[in-house]
Coordinates of N, CA and C and ligand atoms in Angstrom, one line a residue:
X635 N 54.5 32.9 -15.5 CA 54.7 33.3 -16.9 C 54.5 32.0 -17.8
X636 N 53.8 32.2 -18.9 CA 53.6 31.1 -19.9 C 54.2 31.5 -21.2
X637 N 55.1 30.6 -21.7 CA 55.8 30.9 -23.0 C 55.4 29.8 -24.0
X638 N 55.0 30.2 -25.2 CA 54.7 29.2 -26.2 C 55.9 29.0 -27.2
X639 N 56.0 27.8 -27.8 CA 56.9 27.5 -28.8 C 56.2 27.1 -30.1
X640 N 56.3 27.8 -31.2 CA 55.6 27.4 -32.4 C 56.1 26.1 -32.9
X641 N 55.3 25.1 -33.0 CA 55.7 23.7 -33.2 C 55.2 23.2 -34.5
X642 N 55.4 23.9 -35.6 CA 55.0 23.5 -36.9 C 56.1 22.7 -37.6
X643 N 57.3 23.1 -37.5 CA 58.4 22.5 -38.1 C 59.7 23.0 -37.5
X644 N 60.8 22.3 -37.5 CA 62.1 22.8 -37.0 C 62.4 22.3 -35.6
X645 N 63.3 23.0 -35.0 CA 63.8 22.5 -33.7 C 63.1 23.1 -32.5
X646 N 61.8 23.0 -32.5 CA 61.0 23.5 -31.4 C 61.2 22.7 -30.1
X647 N 61.5 21.4 -30.2 CA 61.7 20.7 -29.0 C 62.9 21.1 -28.2
X648 N 63.9 21.6 -28.9 CA 65.1 22.1 -28.2 C 64.8 23.3 -27.4
X649 N 64.0 24.3 -28.0 CA 63.6 25.5 -27.3 C 62.7 25.1 -26.0
X650 N 61.8 24.1 -26.3 CA 60.9 23.7 -25.2 C 61.7 23.2 -24.0
X651 N 62.8 22.4 -24.4 CA 63.6 21.8 -23.3 C 64.4 22.9 -22.5
X652 N 64.9 23.9 -23.2 CA 65.6 25.0 -22.5 C 64.6 25.7 -21.6
X653 N 63.4 25.9 -22.0 CA 62.4 26.6 -21.1 C 62.1 25.7 -19.9
X654 N 62.1 24.4 -20.1 CA 61.8 23.6 -19.0 C 63.0 23.6 -18.0
X655 N 64.2 23.7 -18.6 CA 65.4 23.8 -17.7 C 65.4 25.0 -16.9
X656 N 64.8 26.1 -17.4 CA 64.7 27.4 -16.7 C 63.4 27.4 -15.9
X657 N 62.7 26.3 -15.7 CA 61.5 26.2 -14.9 C 60.4 27.2 -15.4
X658 N 60.4 27.4 -16.7 CA 59.3 28.3 -17.3 C 58.2 27.4 -17.7
X659 N 57.0 27.8 -17.5 CA 55.8 27.0 -18.0 C 55.8 27.2 -19.5
X660 N 55.9 26.1 -20.3 CA 56.0 26.2 -21.7 C 54.9 25.3 -22.4
X661 N 54.5 25.8 -23.6 CA 53.4 25.1 -24.3 C 53.8 25.1 -25.8
X662 N 53.5 24.0 -26.4 CA 53.7 23.9 -27.9 C 52.5 24.5 -28.6
X663 N 52.7 25.4 -29.6 CA 51.6 26.1 -30.3 C 51.5 25.5 -31.7
X664 N 50.3 25.0 -32.0 CA 50.0 24.5 -33.3 C 48.8 25.1 -33.9
X665 N 47.9 25.6 -33.1 CA 46.6 26.1 -33.5 C 46.4 27.5 -32.9
X666 N 45.6 28.4 -33.6 CA 45.4 29.7 -33.1 C 45.0 29.7 -31.6
X667 N 44.1 28.8 -31.1 CA 43.7 28.8 -29.8 C 44.8 28.5 -28.8
X668 N 45.9 27.9 -29.2 CA 47.0 27.7 -28.3 C 47.7 28.9 -27.9
X669 N 47.5 30.1 -28.6 CA 48.1 31.3 -28.2 C 47.5 32.0 -27.0
X670 N 46.3 31.6 -26.6 CA 45.6 32.4 -25.6 C 46.3 32.2 -24.2
X671 N 46.4 33.3 -23.6 CA 47.0 33.3 -22.3 C 48.5 33.3 -22.2
X672 N 49.2 33.3 -23.4 CA 50.7 33.2 -23.4 C 51.2 34.7 -23.2
X673 N 52.4 34.7 -22.6 CA 53.1 36.0 -22.4 C 54.2 36.2 -23.5
X674 N 54.5 35.1 -24.2 CA 55.5 35.3 -25.2 C 55.6 34.0 -26.1
X675 N 56.2 34.1 -27.2 CA 56.2 33.0 -28.2 C 57.6 32.9 -28.8
X676 N 58.1 31.7 -28.9 CA 59.4 31.5 -29.6 C 59.1 30.8 -31.0
X677 N 59.7 31.3 -32.0 CA 59.6 30.7 -33.3 C 60.9 30.1 -33.7
X678 N 61.0 28.8 -33.8 CA 62.3 28.1 -33.9 C 63.0 28.2 -35.2
X679 N 64.2 27.6 -35.3 CA 64.8 27.5 -36.6 C 64.3 26.3 -37.3
X680 N 64.6 26.2 -38.6 CA 64.0 25.1 -39.4 C 64.1 25.6 -40.9
X681 N 63.0 25.5 -41.5 CA 62.9 26.0 -42.9 C 61.8 27.0 -43.0
X682 N 62.2 28.3 -43.2 CA 61.2 29.3 -43.1 C 60.0 29.2 -44.1
X683 N 60.3 28.7 -45.3 CA 59.2 28.6 -46.3 C 58.2 27.6 -45.8
X684 N 58.7 26.5 -45.2 CA 57.8 25.4 -44.7 C 57.0 26.0 -43.5
X685 N 57.7 26.6 -42.6 CA 57.0 27.2 -41.4 C 55.9 28.2 -41.9
X686 N 56.2 29.0 -42.8 CA 55.2 30.0 -43.3 C 54.0 29.3 -44.0
X687 N 54.3 28.3 -44.8 CA 53.2 27.6 -45.5 C 52.3 26.9 -44.5
X688 N 52.9 26.2 -43.5 CA 52.1 25.5 -42.5 C 51.3 26.5 -41.7
X689 N 51.9 27.6 -41.4 CA 51.2 28.7 -40.6 C 50.0 29.2 -41.4
X690 N 50.2 29.3 -42.7 CA 49.0 29.8 -43.5 C 48.0 28.7 -43.5
X691 N 48.4 27.4 -43.7 CA 47.4 26.3 -43.8 C 46.6 26.2 -42.5
X692 N 47.3 26.5 -41.3 CA 46.6 26.3 -40.0 C 45.9 27.6 -39.6
X693 N 45.8 28.6 -40.5 CA 45.1 29.9 -40.2 C 45.8 30.6 -39.0
X694 N 47.1 30.5 -39.0 CA 47.9 31.1 -37.9 C 48.4 32.5 -38.2
X695 N 48.5 32.9 -39.5 CA 49.2 34.1 -39.8 C 48.6 35.3 -39.1
X696 N 47.3 35.5 -39.2 CA 46.7 36.7 -38.6 C 46.7 36.6 -37.1
X697 N 46.4 35.5 -36.5 CA 46.5 35.4 -35.0 C 48.0 35.6 -34.5
X698 N 49.0 35.2 -35.3 CA 50.4 35.4 -34.8 C 50.7 36.9 -35.0
X699 N 50.2 37.6 -36.0 CA 50.4 39.0 -36.2 C 49.8 39.8 -35.0
X700 N 48.6 39.4 -34.7 CA 47.8 40.1 -33.6 C 48.6 39.8 -32.3
X701 N 49.1 38.6 -32.1 CA 49.8 38.3 -30.8 C 51.1 39.2 -30.7
X702 N 51.8 39.3 -31.9 CA 53.0 40.0 -31.9 C 52.9 41.5 -31.7
X703 N 51.7 42.1 -32.0 CA 51.5 43.5 -31.7 C 51.4 43.8 -30.2
X704 N 51.2 42.8 -29.4 CA 51.1 43.1 -28.0 C 52.1 42.3 -27.1
X705 N 52.6 41.2 -27.7 CA 53.4 40.3 -26.8 C 54.8 40.1 -27.4
X706 N 55.6 39.5 -26.6 CA 57.0 39.3 -27.1 C 57.0 38.0 -28.0
X707 N 57.8 38.2 -29.1 CA 58.0 37.0 -30.0 C 59.5 37.0 -30.3
X708 N 60.1 35.9 -30.2 CA 61.5 35.7 -30.6 C 61.7 34.7 -31.7
X709 N 62.2 35.1 -32.8 CA 62.5 34.2 -33.9 C 64.0 33.9 -34.0
X710 N 64.3 32.6 -34.0 CA 65.7 32.2 -34.2 C 65.8 31.6 -35.6
X711 N 66.8 32.1 -36.3 CA 67.1 31.6 -37.7 C 65.9 31.6 -38.6
X712 N 65.3 30.5 -39.0 CA 64.1 30.5 -39.8 C 63.0 31.4 -39.2
X713 N 62.9 31.3 -37.8 CA 62.0 32.1 -37.1 C 62.2 33.6 -37.3
X714 N 63.5 34.0 -37.4 CA 63.8 35.4 -37.6 C 63.3 35.8 -39.0
X715 N 63.5 34.9 -40.0 CA 63.1 35.2 -41.3 C 61.6 35.4 -41.4
X716 N 60.9 34.5 -40.7 CA 59.4 34.5 -40.6 C 58.9 35.8 -40.0
X717 N 59.6 36.4 -39.0 CA 59.2 37.6 -38.4 C 59.4 38.9 -39.3
X718 N 60.3 38.7 -40.3 CA 60.8 39.9 -41.0 C 59.7 40.4 -42.0
X719 N 59.9 41.6 -42.5 CA 58.9 42.2 -43.4 C 59.4 41.9 -44.9
X720 N 60.6 41.4 -45.0 CA 61.1 41.2 -46.4 C 62.2 40.2 -46.4
X721 N 62.0 39.1 -47.1 CA 63.0 38.0 -47.2 C 63.5 37.9 -48.6
X722 N 63.1 38.9 -49.5 CA 63.5 39.0 -50.9 C 63.1 37.7 -51.7
X723 N 62.1 37.0 -51.2 CA 61.5 35.9 -51.9 C 60.0 35.9 -51.7
X724 N 59.3 35.1 -52.5 CA 57.9 35.1 -52.3 C 57.6 33.9 -51.3
X725 N 57.4 34.3 -50.1 CA 57.0 33.2 -49.1 C 56.2 33.9 -48.0
X726 N 55.4 33.2 -47.3 CA 54.5 33.8 -46.3 C 55.4 34.3 -45.1
X727 N 55.2 35.6 -44.7 CA 56.0 36.2 -43.7 C 55.0 36.9 -42.7
X728 N 55.4 37.0 -41.4 CA 54.5 37.8 -40.5 C 54.7 39.3 -40.7
X729 N 55.8 39.7 -41.2 CA 56.0 41.2 -41.5 C 55.9 42.0 -40.2
X730 N 56.2 41.4 -39.1 CA 56.1 42.2 -37.8 C 57.3 43.1 -37.6
X731 N 58.5 42.7 -38.0 CA 59.7 43.4 -37.7 C 60.2 44.2 -39.0
X732 N 60.6 45.4 -38.7 CA 61.1 46.2 -39.8 C 62.6 45.9 -40.2
X733 N 62.7 44.6 -40.5 CA 64.1 44.1 -40.9 C 64.0 43.4 -42.3
X734 N 65.1 43.5 -43.0 CA 65.1 42.7 -44.3 C 66.2 41.6 -44.0
X735 N 66.0 40.4 -44.5 CA 66.9 39.3 -44.3 C 67.4 38.7 -45.7
X736 N 68.6 38.2 -45.6 CA 69.1 37.5 -46.8 C 69.2 36.0 -46.3
X737 N 68.4 35.2 -46.9 CA 68.5 33.8 -46.5 C 69.8 33.1 -47.0
X738 N 70.2 32.1 -46.2 CA 71.4 31.3 -46.6 C 72.6 32.2 -47.0
X739 N 72.8 33.2 -46.2 CA 73.7 34.3 -46.6 C 75.2 33.9 -46.6
X740 N 75.5 32.8 -46.0 CA 76.9 32.4 -45.8 C 77.4 31.5 -46.8
X741 N 76.6 31.1 -47.8 CA 77.0 30.3 -48.9 C 77.2 28.8 -48.5
X742 N 77.5 28.0 -49.5 CA 77.6 26.6 -49.2 C 78.7 26.1 -48.4
X743 N 79.9 26.7 -48.7 CA 81.1 26.1 -48.0 C 81.1 26.4 -46.5
X744 N 80.6 27.6 -46.1 CA 80.7 27.9 -44.7 C 79.2 28.0 -44.2
X745 N 78.3 27.2 -44.7 CA 76.9 27.4 -44.4 C 76.6 27.1 -42.9
X746 N 77.5 26.4 -42.2 CA 77.4 26.3 -40.8 C 78.7 26.6 -40.1
X747 N 78.7 27.4 -39.1 CA 79.9 27.8 -38.4 C 79.6 28.2 -37.0
X748 N 80.6 28.3 -36.1 CA 80.4 28.7 -34.7 C 81.4 29.8 -34.4
X749 N 81.0 30.8 -33.6 CA 81.9 31.9 -33.3 C 81.6 32.5 -32.0
X750 N 82.6 33.0 -31.3 CA 82.3 33.6 -30.0 C 82.1 35.1 -30.2
X751 N 81.0 35.6 -29.7 CA 80.7 37.0 -29.9 C 80.6 37.7 -28.5
X752 N 81.1 39.0 -28.5 CA 80.9 39.8 -27.3 C 79.5 40.3 -27.3
X753 N 78.8 40.2 -26.2 CA 77.5 40.7 -26.1 C 77.4 41.7 -25.0
X754 N 77.6 43.0 -25.3 CA 77.7 44.1 -24.3 C 76.5 44.2 -23.4
X755 N 75.3 43.8 -23.9 CA 74.1 43.9 -23.1 C 73.8 42.8 -22.2
X756 N 74.7 41.8 -22.2 CA 74.7 40.8 -21.1 C 75.6 41.3 -20.0
X757 N 75.2 41.0 -18.8 CA 76.0 41.6 -17.6 C 77.4 41.2 -17.7
X758 N 77.7 39.9 -18.1 CA 79.1 39.4 -18.2 C 79.4 39.1 -19.6
X759 N 78.8 39.8 -20.6 CA 78.9 39.4 -22.0 C 80.3 39.7 -22.6
X760 N 81.2 40.4 -22.0 CA 82.5 40.7 -22.6 C 83.5 39.7 -21.9
X761 N 83.4 39.5 -20.6 CA 84.3 38.5 -19.9 C 84.0 37.1 -20.4
X762 N 82.7 36.8 -20.6 CA 82.3 35.5 -21.1 C 81.5 35.6 -22.4
X763 N 82.3 35.6 -23.5 CA 81.6 35.8 -24.8 C 80.6 34.7 -25.1
X764 N 79.6 35.1 -25.9 CA 78.5 34.2 -26.3 C 78.9 33.3 -27.4
X765 N 78.8 31.9 -27.3 CA 79.2 31.0 -28.3 C 77.9 30.8 -29.3
X766 N 78.0 31.4 -30.4 CA 76.8 31.4 -31.3 C 77.0 30.4 -32.5
X767 N 76.0 29.6 -32.7 CA 76.0 28.6 -33.7 C 75.1 29.0 -34.9
X768 N 75.7 29.1 -36.1 CA 75.0 29.5 -37.3 C 74.8 28.2 -38.2
X769 N 73.6 28.0 -38.6 CA 73.3 26.8 -39.5 C 72.5 27.3 -40.7
X770 N 73.1 27.4 -41.9 CA 72.5 27.9 -43.1 C 71.7 29.2 -42.7
X771 N 72.4 30.1 -42.1 CA 71.8 31.2 -41.4 C 71.5 32.4 -42.3
X772 N 70.5 33.2 -41.9 CA 70.3 34.4 -42.6 C 71.2 35.5 -42.0
X773 N 71.4 36.6 -42.8 CA 72.0 37.8 -42.3 C 70.8 38.8 -42.3
X774 N 70.8 39.7 -41.3 CA 69.9 40.8 -41.3 C 70.5 41.9 -42.1
X775 N 70.0 42.2 -43.3 CA 70.7 43.1 -44.2 C 70.2 44.5 -44.1
X776 N 69.1 44.7 -43.5 CA 68.6 46.1 -43.2 C 67.7 46.1 -42.0
X777 N 67.9 47.2 -41.2 CA 67.2 47.4 -40.0 C 66.6 48.8 -40.1
X778 N 65.3 48.9 -40.2 CA 64.6 50.2 -40.5 C 63.7 50.6 -39.3
X779 N 63.2 51.8 -39.5 CA 62.2 52.4 -38.6 C 62.4 52.1 -37.2
X780 N 61.5 51.3 -36.5 CA 61.6 51.1 -35.1 C 62.5 50.0 -34.7
X781 N 63.0 49.2 -35.6 CA 63.9 48.1 -35.3 C 65.3 48.7 -35.0
X782 N 66.1 47.9 -34.2 CA 67.5 48.4 -34.0 C 68.4 47.1 -34.0
X783 N 69.7 47.4 -34.3 CA 70.7 46.3 -34.3 C 71.1 46.0 -32.9
X784 N 71.1 44.7 -32.6 CA 71.5 44.2 -31.3 C 72.9 43.7 -31.3
X785 N 73.3 43.0 -32.4 CA 74.6 42.3 -32.4 C 75.1 42.1 -33.8
X786 N 76.4 42.3 -34.0 CA 77.0 42.1 -35.3 C 78.1 41.1 -35.2
X787 N 78.5 40.5 -36.3 CA 79.7 39.7 -36.5 C 80.9 40.7 -36.4
X788 N 82.1 40.3 -36.2 CA 83.3 41.2 -36.2 C 83.4 42.0 -37.6
X789 N 82.9 41.4 -38.7 CA 82.9 42.2 -39.9 C 81.7 43.2 -40.1
X790 N 80.9 43.3 -39.1 CA 79.8 44.3 -39.1 C 78.5 43.7 -39.6
X791 N 78.4 42.5 -40.1 CA 77.1 42.0 -40.6 C 76.2 41.7 -39.4
X792 N 75.0 42.1 -39.5 CA 74.0 42.1 -38.4 C 73.4 40.7 -38.2
X793 N 73.5 40.2 -37.0 CA 73.0 38.9 -36.7 C 71.9 38.8 -35.6
X794 N 71.6 40.0 -35.0 CA 70.5 40.1 -34.0 C 69.9 41.5 -34.1
X795 N 68.6 41.5 -34.0 CA 67.9 42.8 -34.0 C 66.7 42.7 -33.0
X796 N 66.3 43.9 -32.6 CA 65.1 44.0 -31.7 C 64.2 45.2 -32.0
X797 N 62.9 45.0 -31.9 CA 61.9 46.0 -32.1 C 60.9 45.9 -31.0
X798 N 61.0 46.7 -30.0 CA 60.1 46.6 -28.8 C 60.3 45.2 -28.2
X799 N 59.2 44.4 -28.2 CA 59.3 43.1 -27.6 C 59.6 42.0 -28.6
X800 N 59.9 42.4 -29.8 CA 60.2 41.4 -30.9 C 61.7 41.3 -31.0
X801 N 62.2 40.0 -31.1 CA 63.6 39.8 -31.1 C 63.9 38.8 -32.3
X802 N 65.0 39.1 -33.0 CA 65.3 38.2 -34.1 C 66.8 37.9 -34.0
X803 N 67.2 36.6 -34.0 CA 68.6 36.2 -34.0 C 68.8 35.2 -35.1
X804 N 70.0 35.4 -35.8 CA 70.3 34.5 -37.0 C 70.8 33.2 -36.5
X805 N 71.2 33.1 -35.2 CA 71.9 31.9 -34.7 C 70.9 31.1 -33.8
X806 N 71.4 30.1 -33.2 CA 70.6 29.1 -32.5 C 70.9 28.9 -31.0
X807 N 70.5 29.8 -30.1 CA 70.8 29.7 -28.7 C 70.2 28.4 -28.1
X808 N 69.2 27.8 -28.7 CA 68.6 26.6 -28.1 C 69.6 25.4 -28.3
X809 N 70.7 25.5 -29.1 CA 71.6 24.4 -29.3 C 72.8 24.5 -28.5
X810 N 72.9 25.4 -27.5 CA 74.0 25.5 -26.6 C 73.5 25.4 -25.2
X811 N 74.4 25.1 -24.2 CA 73.9 25.1 -22.8 C 73.8 26.5 -22.2
X812 N 74.3 27.5 -23.0 CA 74.2 28.9 -22.5 C 72.8 29.4 -22.6
X813 N 72.2 29.7 -21.5 CA 70.8 30.2 -21.5 C 70.6 31.7 -21.5
X814 N 71.7 32.4 -21.7 CA 71.5 33.9 -21.5 C 70.6 34.5 -22.5
X815 N 70.5 34.0 -23.7 CA 69.6 34.6 -24.7 C 68.1 34.3 -24.3
X816 N 67.9 33.1 -23.8 CA 66.5 32.8 -23.4 C 66.2 33.7 -22.2
X817 N 67.1 33.9 -21.3 CA 66.8 34.8 -20.1 C 66.5 36.2 -20.6
X818 N 67.3 36.7 -21.6 CA 67.0 38.0 -22.2 C 65.6 38.1 -22.7
X819 N 65.2 37.0 -23.5 CA 63.8 37.0 -24.0 C 62.8 37.0 -22.9
X820 N 63.0 36.2 -21.9 CA 62.0 36.1 -20.8 C 61.8 37.4 -20.1
X821 N 62.9 38.2 -20.0 CA 62.8 39.6 -19.5 C 61.9 40.4 -20.4
X822 N 62.0 40.3 -21.7 CA 61.2 41.0 -22.6 C 59.7 40.6 -22.4
X823 N 59.5 39.3 -22.3 CA 58.1 38.8 -22.2 C 57.5 39.3 -20.9
X824 N 58.3 39.5 -19.9 CA 57.9 39.9 -18.6 C 57.6 41.4 -18.5
X825 N 58.2 42.1 -19.4 CA 58.2 43.6 -19.3 C 56.8 44.2 -19.7
Ligands
LIG1099 N1 68.0 28.2 -44.2 C1 66.8 28.3 -43.5 C2 65.8 29.2 -44.1 O1 66.2 30.0 -45.0 C3 67.0 28.7 -42.1 C4 68.0 27.7 -41.4 C5 67.8 27.5 -39.9 O2 66.7 27.9 -39.4 N2 68.8 26.9 -39.3 O3 64.7 29.1 -43.8

């Protein structure tokens, strides 16, 4: 299996390293041709406006949309925003997932925080909660049509959603040693 990591801006090297830890063949993606032969793609956290503008400048928007209609894509944080159909601002989006996001939803004072979340769809996700890191994170404020909610904070706000092979998480699994979310995505890419 070959997994790409979109390497325009943000923490792509952390995702790349996790894939290497898991012995997955990984490739950095910067040009449309880099997508060929991949089974899945990770879009990292960073700054979603910058990622979108660079993707437009490198003629990647349409190739990424085409790729996402057939293959698995996982967006973390800024990557989740880029996957959405609506970020309530004027910025380039892939519009692949039927989700709406609120950028920087946690405000200045608590714009970064960490929390343990129960993840019922992990085999041991209740006994061993998932330690999630949020950095100037978005909230998924609406999940429509074919998308579904995967995970919420204790107060009910949505922080992960899935639509077929497309996955969006508000938090940063690449910044923890826990590889369960990467394993979950690899299963999607394999399916
Ligand atoms: N605040 C960033 C944005 O709106 C996302 C932050 C992140 O990816 N950690 O694009």
